[in-house]
Amino acid sequence: MKKLILIALAALSFAACEKEKEEWTVNIESGKFVLLDEPYEHPYEGSTIRAIIFVEENDGVVSPYNITGNVPRWAKRGDTVTVNAVLQEKYPRDQIIVTELSNVSLYEIKKISKK
C-alpha cells in the first residue's frame, strides 16, 4: 500500500510540474524573428536579450517576445525571418511587476523553424 501511495504522489508531482511548464510556454504559429545587431541587457533581470520575435495579433496589435539564451545558427544579424516557435517564459514567471523597468518579459526558444 505504501508503494502505491508513493507512486501516486510521484505521478501527481510530475503532472503538476508539467502543468507549470505548459503555463509558461508560448506557441507562435507565425512571427517575425529578428536577431539584434547588438544584444543588450534586460533592464531589471540582468539577462542578455539577443533577439525579438514580433507577433501580430488578430486585432492588429504587435506583441514583442524578447529572446534570451541560444538563438538558431541560421539567424543572421538584422535579418527578419518568418518563423514558427515554441517559447518558454523565463521572467517574470508569475511575479508581481512592481517597477517600471521590470515589465520586459524574457523567453527562451524551445523550438523554432523557418516558415
CSV table of C-alpha atoms in Angstrom, one decimal:
chain,number,residue,atom,x,y,z
A,1,MET,CA,0.0,0.0,0.0
A,2,LYS,CA,2.9,2.4,0.8
A,3,LYS,CA,4.4,1.8,-2.6
A,4,LEU,CA,1.1,2.6,-4.3
A,5,ILE,CA,0.8,5.9,-2.3
A,6,LEU,CA,4.3,6.8,-3.2
A,7,ILE,CA,3.8,6.1,-6.9
A,8,ALA,CA,0.5,8.2,-6.8
A,9,LEU,CA,2.3,11.1,-5.1
A,10,ALA,CA,5.2,11.0,-7.6
A,11,ALA,CA,2.7,11.0,-10.5
A,12,LEU,CA,0.8,14.0,-9.1
A,13,SER,CA,4.1,15.9,-8.6
A,14,PHE,CA,5.1,15.1,-12.2
A,15,ALA,CA,1.7,16.2,-13.5
A,16,ALA,CA,2.0,19.5,-11.5
A,17,CYS,CA,5.4,20.2,-13.0
A,18,GLU,CA,4.2,19.5,-16.5
A,19,LYS,CA,1.2,21.8,-16.0
A,20,GLU,CA,3.5,24.5,-14.6
A,21,LYS,CA,5.8,24.2,-17.7
A,22,GLU,CA,2.7,24.5,-20.0
A,23,GLU,CA,1.6,27.7,-18.3
A,24,TRP,CA,4.9,29.3,-19.1
A,25,THR,CA,5.0,28.1,-22.7
A,26,VAL,CA,4.0,30.2,-25.7
A,27,ASN,CA,3.2,28.7,-29.1
A,28,ILE,CA,3.8,31.1,-32.0
A,29,GLU,CA,2.3,30.0,-35.3
A,30,SER,CA,3.7,32.9,-37.3
A,31,GLY,CA,6.1,35.6,-36.1
A,32,LYS,CA,8.9,37.8,-37.4
A,33,PHE,CA,12.2,36.7,-35.8
A,34,VAL,CA,14.9,39.5,-35.7
A,35,LEU,CA,18.4,38.8,-34.4
A,36,LEU,CA,19.6,42.0,-32.9
A,37,ASP,CA,22.7,43.7,-34.3
A,38,GLU,CA,23.9,44.1,-30.7
A,39,PRO,CA,22.4,42.3,-27.7
A,40,TYR,CA,21.5,44.3,-24.7
A,41,GLU,CA,21.0,43.7,-21.0
A,42,HIS,CA,17.5,43.3,-19.6
A,43,PRO,CA,16.9,46.5,-17.5
A,44,TYR,CA,15.9,44.6,-14.4
A,45,GLU,CA,16.8,41.0,-14.6
A,46,GLY,CA,20.4,41.2,-15.9
A,47,SER,CA,19.9,38.7,-18.8
A,48,THR,CA,21.0,39.4,-22.3
A,49,ILE,CA,18.3,40.0,-24.9
A,50,ARG,CA,19.6,38.6,-28.2
A,51,ALA,CA,16.6,38.6,-30.4
A,52,ILE,CA,12.9,39.6,-30.6
A,53,ILE,CA,10.0,37.7,-32.2
A,54,PHE,CA,7.2,40.1,-33.2
A,55,VAL,CA,3.7,38.6,-33.4
A,56,GLU,CA,0.8,40.4,-35.0
A,57,GLU,CA,-2.4,39.6,-33.2
A,58,ASN,CA,-5.9,39.4,-34.8
A,59,ASP,CA,-6.7,43.0,-33.7
A,60,GLY,CA,-3.5,44.4,-35.4
A,61,VAL,CA,-1.6,44.8,-32.2
A,62,VAL,CA,2.1,43.7,-32.4
A,63,SER,CA,3.5,41.8,-29.4
A,64,PRO,CA,7.2,41.6,-28.9
A,65,TYR,CA,8.8,38.4,-27.3
A,66,ASN,CA,12.3,39.2,-26.0
A,67,ILE,CA,14.6,36.2,-26.5
A,68,THR,CA,17.4,35.4,-24.2
A,69,GLY,CA,19.7,32.3,-24.3
A,70,ASN,CA,20.6,30.5,-27.5
A,71,VAL,CA,19.4,31.6,-30.9
A,72,PRO,CA,19.4,29.4,-34.1
A,73,ARG,CA,22.6,29.1,-36.1
A,74,TRP,CA,20.8,30.1,-39.3
A,75,ALA,CA,19.9,33.5,-37.9
A,76,LYS,CA,21.8,36.5,-39.4
A,77,ARG,CA,22.1,39.8,-37.6
A,78,GLY,CA,19.5,42.3,-38.7
A,79,ASP,CA,17.5,39.8,-40.9
A,80,THR,CA,13.8,39.4,-40.4
A,81,VAL,CA,12.6,35.8,-40.8
A,82,THR,CA,9.1,34.5,-40.5
A,83,VAL,CA,9.1,31.6,-38.0
A,84,ASN,CA,7.0,29.1,-36.0
A,85,ALA,CA,8.2,28.8,-32.5
A,86,VAL,CA,7.7,27.5,-29.0
A,87,LEU,CA,9.0,29.7,-26.3
A,88,GLN,CA,9.5,29.2,-22.6
A,89,GLU,CA,8.9,32.2,-20.3
A,90,LYS,CA,11.9,32.8,-18.1
A,91,TYR,CA,11.0,36.1,-16.5
A,92,PRO,CA,8.8,37.2,-14.6
A,93,ARG,CA,7.1,33.9,-14.1
A,94,ASP,CA,4.1,34.9,-12.0
A,95,GLN,CA,5.9,37.7,-10.2
A,96,ILE,CA,4.1,40.9,-9.4
A,97,ILE,CA,5.6,43.6,-11.6
A,98,VAL,CA,6.5,46.4,-9.2
A,99,THR,CA,8.7,48.7,-11.1
A,100,GLU,CA,8.6,50.4,-14.5
A,101,LEU,CA,11.9,48.6,-15.5
A,102,SER,CA,10.7,45.1,-14.7
A,103,ASN,CA,7.9,44.9,-17.3
A,104,VAL,CA,10.0,43.3,-20.1
A,105,SER,CA,9.3,39.6,-20.2
A,106,LEU,CA,12.1,37.2,-21.3
A,107,TYR,CA,11.7,34.0,-23.2
A,108,GLU,CA,14.0,31.1,-24.3
A,109,ILE,CA,13.5,29.3,-27.5
A,110,LYS,CA,12.4,25.7,-27.1
A,111,LYS,CA,11.7,25.0,-30.8
A,112,ILE,CA,11.9,27.3,-33.8
A,113,SER,CA,11.7,26.8,-37.6
A,114,LYS,CA,11.6,29.0,-40.6
A,115,LYS,CA,8.2,29.2,-42.2
